[in-house]
Amino acid sequence: MQIKDRVFIVTGASSGIGLSTAIALSDRGAKVAVLARSNDALQELAQRLPDSLPVTADMTQFDRVREAIGAVHKHYGRIDGLINNAGRSYAAAIEEIEPAVFDEIFHLNVLGPIVAMQAVIPVMRGQGGGSIVNINSGTAFMTVPQYSVYSSSKRALLGFSLTARAELEKDQVVVSEIYPFITATNFGKNRMGNPAGGGPGANYAAGDTPEFVASLVLQAVEEGQAQYFANDRLRKMAGLGT
């Protein structure tokens, strides 16, 4: 799908990959609705992006997600793309997992994207097609101590994304996934949990740039393949070779 003059929603757009993706889409001529919990950050971002729309929304509040997407549709009259980027990690050994935090992570990382997809699918179907890109994680293919909740949430997202891709093919709604590796954002520092074992390192400064991941998102929108990987190592872990 072409990007210029199309309307995109980017969740988790206030920082990191979401921020870079919103900027990259706007730079290519798209109209971008930016969603996040931080109203101040969204207002500041909207000043930088022509024809953008800041919408404050917590992706774990499903009624609010539906309202936000409805507001985007009303404002622009169409929705061509959805970038499901909002997410958070949680570090805890199996015996330390708190059910309430587990529930919060799955609401944000799995159910949030599903609810957003449910809200945009009828709009896209009525328009004759659209693009949905879900930001997954390389941990979906890894066994990382203290990251069982996060990696399992991303494995769940993988299953839902591939199934949605098959279900929506007839409607010309293309569902793709991006699998970043370590990315130089505050994602690690913002993770929940404090495992006794210390957990994986939280400083991602040496990782890929968020602009690099954003470029994969734009590639997914334009090409429409099922999965895009930050590197060949992840591709091999997914069983796809080089």
mmCIF file of C-alpha atoms in Angstrom:
data_model
loop_
_atom_site.group_PDB
_atom_site.id
_atom_site.type_symbol
_atom_site.label_atom_id
_atom_site.label_comp_id
_atom_site.label_asym_id
_atom_site.label_seq_id
_atom_site.Cartn_x
_atom_site.Cartn_y
_atom_site.Cartn_z
ATOM 1 C CA MET A 1 0.000 0.000 0.000
ATOM 2 C CA GLN A 2 1.239 3.489 -0.737
ATOM 3 C CA ILE A 3 1.875 5.803 2.219
ATOM 4 C CA LYS A 4 1.414 9.308 0.834
ATOM 5 C CA ASP A 5 -1.962 10.882 1.687
ATOM 6 C CA ARG A 6 -3.092 7.798 3.634
ATOM 7 C CA VAL A 7 -4.336 7.899 7.230
ATOM 8 C CA PHE A 8 -2.433 5.902 9.845
ATOM 9 C CA ILE A 9 -2.911 5.280 13.556
ATOM 10 C CA VAL A 10 0.241 4.699 15.610
ATOM 11 C CA THR A 11 -0.168 3.500 19.205
ATOM 12 C CA GLY A 12 2.510 4.100 21.812
ATOM 13 C CA ALA A 13 3.545 7.088 19.723
ATOM 14 C CA SER A 14 4.966 9.269 22.491
ATOM 15 C CA SER A 15 8.455 7.731 22.450
ATOM 16 C CA GLY A 16 10.752 5.082 21.006
ATOM 17 C CA ILE A 17 9.650 3.023 18.018
ATOM 18 C CA GLY A 18 6.181 4.564 17.960
ATOM 19 C CA LEU A 19 7.540 8.093 17.865
ATOM 20 C CA SER A 20 10.012 7.277 15.104
ATOM 21 C CA THR A 21 7.322 5.483 13.107
ATOM 22 C CA ALA A 22 4.914 8.404 13.349
ATOM 23 C CA ILE A 23 7.628 10.794 12.157
ATOM 24 C CA ALA A 24 8.664 8.481 9.316
ATOM 25 C CA LEU A 25 5.079 8.106 8.093
ATOM 26 C CA SER A 26 4.515 11.850 8.250
ATOM 27 C CA ASP A 27 7.762 12.512 6.391
ATOM 28 C CA ARG A 28 6.421 10.282 3.608
ATOM 29 C CA GLY A 29 3.252 12.342 3.312
ATOM 30 C CA ALA A 30 0.869 10.382 5.539
ATOM 31 C CA LYS A 31 -1.686 11.824 7.932
ATOM 32 C CA VAL A 32 -0.943 10.322 11.319
ATOM 33 C CA ALA A 33 -3.141 9.930 14.394
ATOM 34 C CA VAL A 34 -0.811 9.457 17.365
ATOM 35 C CA LEU A 35 -2.107 7.560 20.400
ATOM 36 C CA ALA A 36 -0.480 7.239 23.827
ATOM 37 C CA ARG A 37 -1.188 7.865 27.505
ATOM 38 C CA SER A 38 0.950 11.009 27.719
ATOM 39 C CA ASN A 39 -1.126 13.947 26.511
ATOM 40 C CA ASP A 40 1.744 16.457 26.838
ATOM 41 C CA ALA A 41 4.075 14.330 24.729
ATOM 42 C CA LEU A 42 1.398 13.837 22.068
ATOM 43 C CA GLN A 43 0.622 17.537 21.880
ATOM 44 C CA GLU A 44 4.301 18.288 21.405
ATOM 45 C CA LEU A 45 4.608 15.631 18.713
ATOM 46 C CA ALA A 46 1.511 16.858 16.883
ATOM 47 C CA GLN A 47 3.141 20.278 16.536
ATOM 48 C CA ARG A 48 5.864 18.592 14.472
ATOM 49 C CA LEU A 49 3.642 16.523 12.189
ATOM 50 C CA PRO A 50 1.423 18.237 9.588
ATOM 51 C CA ASP A 51 -2.229 17.075 9.545
ATOM 52 C CA SER A 52 -1.664 14.884 12.603
ATOM 53 C CA LEU A 53 -4.183 14.164 15.354
ATOM 54 C CA PRO A 54 -3.133 13.561 18.978
ATOM 55 C CA VAL A 55 -5.483 11.221 20.854
ATOM 56 C CA THR A 56 -4.842 10.325 24.485
ATOM 57 C CA ALA A 57 -5.651 6.681 25.162
ATOM 58 C CA ASP A 58 -4.568 3.887 27.478
ATOM 59 C CA MET A 59 -4.491 0.696 25.416
ATOM 60 C CA THR A 60 -5.599 -1.373 28.419
ATOM 61 C CA GLN A 61 -8.868 0.605 28.621
ATOM 62 C CA PHE A 62 -10.717 -1.082 25.796
ATOM 63 C CA ASP A 63 -13.742 1.211 25.639
ATOM 64 C CA ARG A 64 -11.353 4.148 25.389
ATOM 65 C CA VAL A 65 -9.440 2.414 22.583
ATOM 66 C CA ARG A 66 -12.667 2.038 20.616
ATOM 67 C CA GLU A 67 -13.612 5.661 21.292
ATOM 68 C CA ALA A 68 -10.177 6.868 20.205
ATOM 69 C CA ILE A 69 -10.279 4.974 16.922
ATOM 70 C CA GLY A 70 -13.805 6.203 16.340
ATOM 71 C CA ALA A 71 -12.566 9.765 16.851
ATOM 72 C CA VAL A 72 -9.807 9.225 14.297
ATOM 73 C CA HIS A 73 -12.294 7.874 11.766
ATOM 74 C CA LYS A 74 -14.633 10.808 12.351
ATOM 75 C CA HIS A 75 -11.792 13.321 11.994
ATOM 76 C CA TYR A 76 -10.263 11.964 8.786
ATOM 77 C CA GLY A 77 -13.186 10.069 7.279
ATOM 78 C CA ARG A 78 -11.047 6.961 6.749
ATOM 79 C CA ILE A 79 -8.359 4.774 8.321
ATOM 80 C CA ASP A 80 -5.833 3.157 6.006
ATOM 81 C CA GLY A 81 -3.265 1.806 8.448
ATOM 82 C CA LEU A 82 -2.894 0.740 12.064
ATOM 83 C CA ILE A 83 0.508 0.362 13.706
ATOM 84 C CA ASN A 84 0.085 -1.541 16.985
ATOM 85 C CA ASN A 85 3.214 -0.527 18.851
ATOM 86 C CA ALA A 86 2.193 0.120 22.477
ATOM 87 C CA GLY A 87 3.643 -2.472 24.841
ATOM 88 C CA ARG A 88 5.628 -3.048 27.986
ATOM 89 C CA SER A 89 7.899 -5.727 29.407
ATOM 90 C CA TYR A 90 7.897 -7.440 32.784
ATOM 91 C CA ALA A 91 10.854 -9.156 34.420
ATOM 92 C CA ALA A 92 10.089 -11.869 36.971
ATOM 93 C CA ALA A 93 11.117 -15.442 37.641
ATOM 94 C CA ILE A 94 8.279 -17.959 37.318
ATOM 95 C CA GLU A 95 7.848 -18.179 41.099
ATOM 96 C CA GLU A 96 7.778 -14.371 41.368
ATOM 97 C CA ILE A 97 5.060 -13.673 38.773
ATOM 98 C CA GLU A 98 2.278 -11.512 40.171
ATOM 99 C CA PRO A 99 -1.077 -12.452 38.588
ATOM 100 C CA ALA A 100 -2.246 -8.831 38.527
ATOM 101 C CA VAL A 101 0.867 -7.721 36.615
ATOM 102 C CA PHE A 102 0.600 -10.717 34.292
ATOM 103 C CA ASP A 103 -2.957 -9.615 33.527
ATOM 104 C CA GLU A 104 -1.846 -6.027 32.882
ATOM 105 C CA ILE A 105 0.893 -7.123 30.482
ATOM 106 C CA PHE A 106 -1.453 -9.343 28.494
ATOM 107 C CA HIS A 107 -4.089 -6.618 28.390
ATOM 108 C CA LEU A 108 -1.548 -4.189 26.952
ATOM 109 C CA ASN A 109 0.528 -6.471 24.722
ATOM 110 C CA VAL A 110 -2.170 -8.809 23.394
ATOM 111 C CA LEU A 111 -5.734 -7.674 24.017
ATOM 112 C CA GLY A 112 -4.991 -4.006 23.296
ATOM 113 C CA PRO A 113 -3.823 -4.752 19.747
ATOM 114 C CA ILE A 114 -6.729 -7.136 19.205
ATOM 115 C CA VAL A 115 -9.305 -4.549 20.297
ATOM 116 C CA ALA A 116 -7.663 -1.934 18.064
ATOM 117 C CA MET A 117 -7.747 -4.367 15.155
ATOM 118 C CA GLN A 118 -11.413 -5.119 15.797
ATOM 119 C CA ALA A 119 -12.146 -1.393 15.669
ATOM 120 C CA VAL A 120 -10.366 -0.704 12.373
ATOM 121 C CA ILE A 121 -11.213 -3.872 10.427
ATOM 122 C CA PRO A 122 -14.796 -2.891 9.525
ATOM 123 C CA VAL A 123 -13.581 0.542 8.393
ATOM 124 C CA MET A 124 -10.832 -0.954 6.248
ATOM 125 C CA ARG A 125 -13.140 -3.589 4.815
ATOM 126 C CA GLY A 126 -15.606 -0.887 3.819
ATOM 127 C CA GLN A 127 -12.826 1.031 2.067
ATOM 128 C CA GLY A 128 -11.660 -2.025 0.167
ATOM 129 C CA GLY A 129 -8.496 -2.703 2.147
ATOM 130 C CA GLY A 130 -5.895 -1.512 4.603
ATOM 131 C CA SER A 131 -2.672 -2.310 6.415
ATOM 132 C CA ILE A 132 -2.210 -3.509 10.002
ATOM 133 C CA VAL A 133 1.332 -3.804 11.351
ATOM 134 C CA ASN A 134 1.879 -5.313 14.783
ATOM 135 C CA ILE A 135 5.188 -4.679 16.550
ATOM 136 C CA ASN A 136 6.236 -8.011 18.002
ATOM 137 C CA SER A 137 9.581 -8.948 19.595
ATOM 138 C CA GLY A 138 12.505 -11.228 18.953
ATOM 139 C CA THR A 139 11.807 -12.721 22.392
ATOM 140 C CA ALA A 140 8.834 -14.499 20.809
ATOM 141 C CA PHE A 141 11.413 -17.020 19.575
ATOM 142 C CA MET A 142 13.665 -17.042 22.642
ATOM 143 C CA THR A 143 13.840 -18.539 26.122
ATOM 144 C CA VAL A 144 15.002 -15.679 28.339
ATOM 145 C CA PRO A 145 15.053 -16.202 32.131
ATOM 146 C CA GLN A 146 12.786 -13.702 33.936
ATOM 147 C CA TYR A 147 11.079 -12.756 30.662
ATOM 148 C CA SER A 148 8.523 -15.562 30.446
ATOM 149 C CA VAL A 149 5.493 -13.267 30.735
ATOM 150 C CA TYR A 150 6.701 -10.807 28.126
ATOM 151 C CA SER A 151 7.886 -13.428 25.643
ATOM 152 C CA SER A 152 4.686 -15.444 26.018
ATOM 153 C CA SER A 153 2.601 -12.322 25.380
ATOM 154 C CA LYS A 154 4.524 -11.801 22.162
ATOM 155 C CA ARG A 155 4.085 -15.440 21.161
ATOM 156 C CA ALA A 156 0.362 -14.948 21.648
ATOM 157 C CA LEU A 157 0.466 -11.835 19.470
ATOM 158 C CA LEU A 158 2.283 -13.851 16.810
ATOM 159 C CA GLY A 159 -0.532 -16.406 16.719
ATOM 160 C CA PHE A 160 -3.275 -13.801 16.561
ATOM 161 C CA SER A 161 -1.456 -11.806 13.876
ATOM 162 C CA LEU A 162 -0.874 -14.733 11.529
ATOM 163 C CA THR A 163 -4.453 -15.908 11.992
ATOM 164 C CA ALA A 164 -5.808 -12.413 11.311
ATOM 165 C CA ARG A 165 -3.668 -12.246 8.175
ATOM 166 C CA ALA A 166 -5.306 -15.423 6.860
ATOM 167 C CA GLU A 167 -8.812 -14.365 7.872
ATOM 168 C CA LEU A 168 -8.595 -10.899 6.338
ATOM 169 C CA GLU A 169 -6.840 -11.746 3.087
ATOM 170 C CA LYS A 170 -10.160 -11.843 1.226
ATOM 171 C CA ASP A 171 -10.896 -8.282 2.388
ATOM 172 C CA GLN A 172 -7.550 -6.909 1.171
ATOM 173 C CA VAL A 173 -6.645 -6.067 4.780
ATOM 174 C CA VAL A 174 -2.981 -7.028 5.104
ATOM 175 C CA VAL A 175 -1.622 -7.956 8.530
ATOM 176 C CA SER A 176 2.161 -7.902 9.024
ATOM 177 C CA GLU A 177 4.514 -8.194 11.976
ATOM 178 C CA ILE A 178 7.813 -6.537 12.836
ATOM 179 C CA TYR A 179 10.347 -8.362 15.017
ATOM 180 C CA PRO A 180 12.848 -5.892 16.483
ATOM 181 C CA PHE A 181 15.958 -6.997 18.341
ATOM 182 C CA ILE A 182 17.338 -4.836 21.161
ATOM 183 C CA THR A 183 16.405 -1.257 20.251
ATOM 184 C CA ALA A 184 17.943 1.918 21.678
ATOM 185 C CA THR A 185 14.882 3.171 23.570
ATOM 186 C CA ASN A 186 13.788 3.413 27.215
ATOM 187 C CA PHE A 187 11.823 0.173 26.864
ATOM 188 C CA GLY A 188 14.191 -1.766 29.127
ATOM 189 C CA LYS A 189 14.288 0.942 31.772
ATOM 190 C CA ASN A 190 10.489 1.176 31.779
ATOM 191 C CA ARG A 191 9.871 -2.513 32.294
ATOM 192 C CA MET A 192 7.869 -3.732 35.252
ATOM 193 C CA GLY A 193 9.155 -6.128 37.887
ATOM 194 C CA ASN A 194 12.302 -6.421 39.971
ATOM 195 C CA PRO A 195 13.362 -10.073 39.983
ATOM 196 C CA ALA A 196 15.624 -11.341 42.731
ATOM 197 C CA GLY A 197 17.901 -12.778 40.058
ATOM 198 C CA GLY A 198 18.411 -9.343 38.547
ATOM 199 C CA GLY A 199 16.884 -10.063 35.168
ATOM 200 C CA PRO A 200 18.314 -9.187 31.753
ATOM 201 C CA GLY A 201 20.117 -5.884 31.320
ATOM 202 C CA ALA A 202 17.802 -2.890 31.034
ATOM 203 C CA ASN A 203 20.167 -0.538 29.195
ATOM 204 C CA TYR A 204 19.445 -0.796 25.469
ATOM 205 C CA ALA A 205 21.573 2.153 24.373
ATOM 206 C CA ALA A 206 23.766 -0.009 22.129
ATOM 207 C CA GLY A 207 20.808 -1.517 20.251
ATOM 208 C CA ASP A 208 19.347 -0.775 16.843
ATOM 209 C CA THR A 209 17.966 2.713 16.407
ATOM 210 C CA PRO A 210 14.190 3.187 16.571
ATOM 211 C CA GLU A 211 14.467 4.808 13.141
ATOM 212 C CA PHE A 212 15.743 1.494 11.776
ATOM 213 C CA VAL A 213 12.700 -0.327 13.159
ATOM 214 C CA ALA A 214 10.444 2.406 11.767
ATOM 215 C CA SER A 215 11.937 1.764 8.335
ATOM 216 C CA LEU A 216 10.852 -1.874 8.642
ATOM 217 C CA VAL A 217 7.323 -0.705 9.460
ATOM 218 C CA LEU A 218 7.192 1.412 6.318
ATOM 219 C CA GLN A 219 8.547 -1.512 4.321
ATOM 220 C CA ALA A 220 5.800 -3.737 5.719
ATOM 221 C CA VAL A 221 3.119 -1.210 4.778
ATOM 222 C CA GLU A 222 4.427 -0.914 1.224
ATOM 223 C CA GLU A 223 5.211 -4.591 0.583
ATOM 224 C CA GLY A 224 2.715 -6.410 2.791
ATOM 225 C CA GLN A 225 4.715 -9.527 3.652
ATOM 226 C CA ALA A 226 3.808 -11.443 6.810
ATOM 227 C CA GLN A 227 6.955 -10.922 8.891
ATOM 228 C CA TYR A 228 9.931 -8.562 8.946
ATOM 229 C CA PHE A 229 12.989 -9.220 11.110
ATOM 230 C CA ALA A 230 15.620 -6.865 12.464
ATOM 231 C CA ASN A 231 18.383 -9.334 11.623
ATOM 232 C CA ASP A 232 19.095 -12.770 10.171
ATOM 233 C CA ARG A 233 19.551 -14.292 13.620
ATOM 234 C CA LEU A 234 15.899 -13.663 14.419
ATOM 235 C CA ARG A 235 14.853 -14.936 11.029
ATOM 236 C CA LYS A 236 16.705 -18.210 11.704
ATOM 237 C CA MET A 237 15.096 -18.482 15.155
ATOM 238 C CA ALA A 238 11.729 -18.185 13.451
ATOM 239 C CA GLY A 239 12.679 -21.141 11.273
ATOM 240 C CA LEU A 240 12.830 -19.123 8.056
ATOM 241 C CA GLY A 241 16.538 -19.464 7.271
ATOM 242 C CA THR A 242 18.413 -16.480 5.808
#
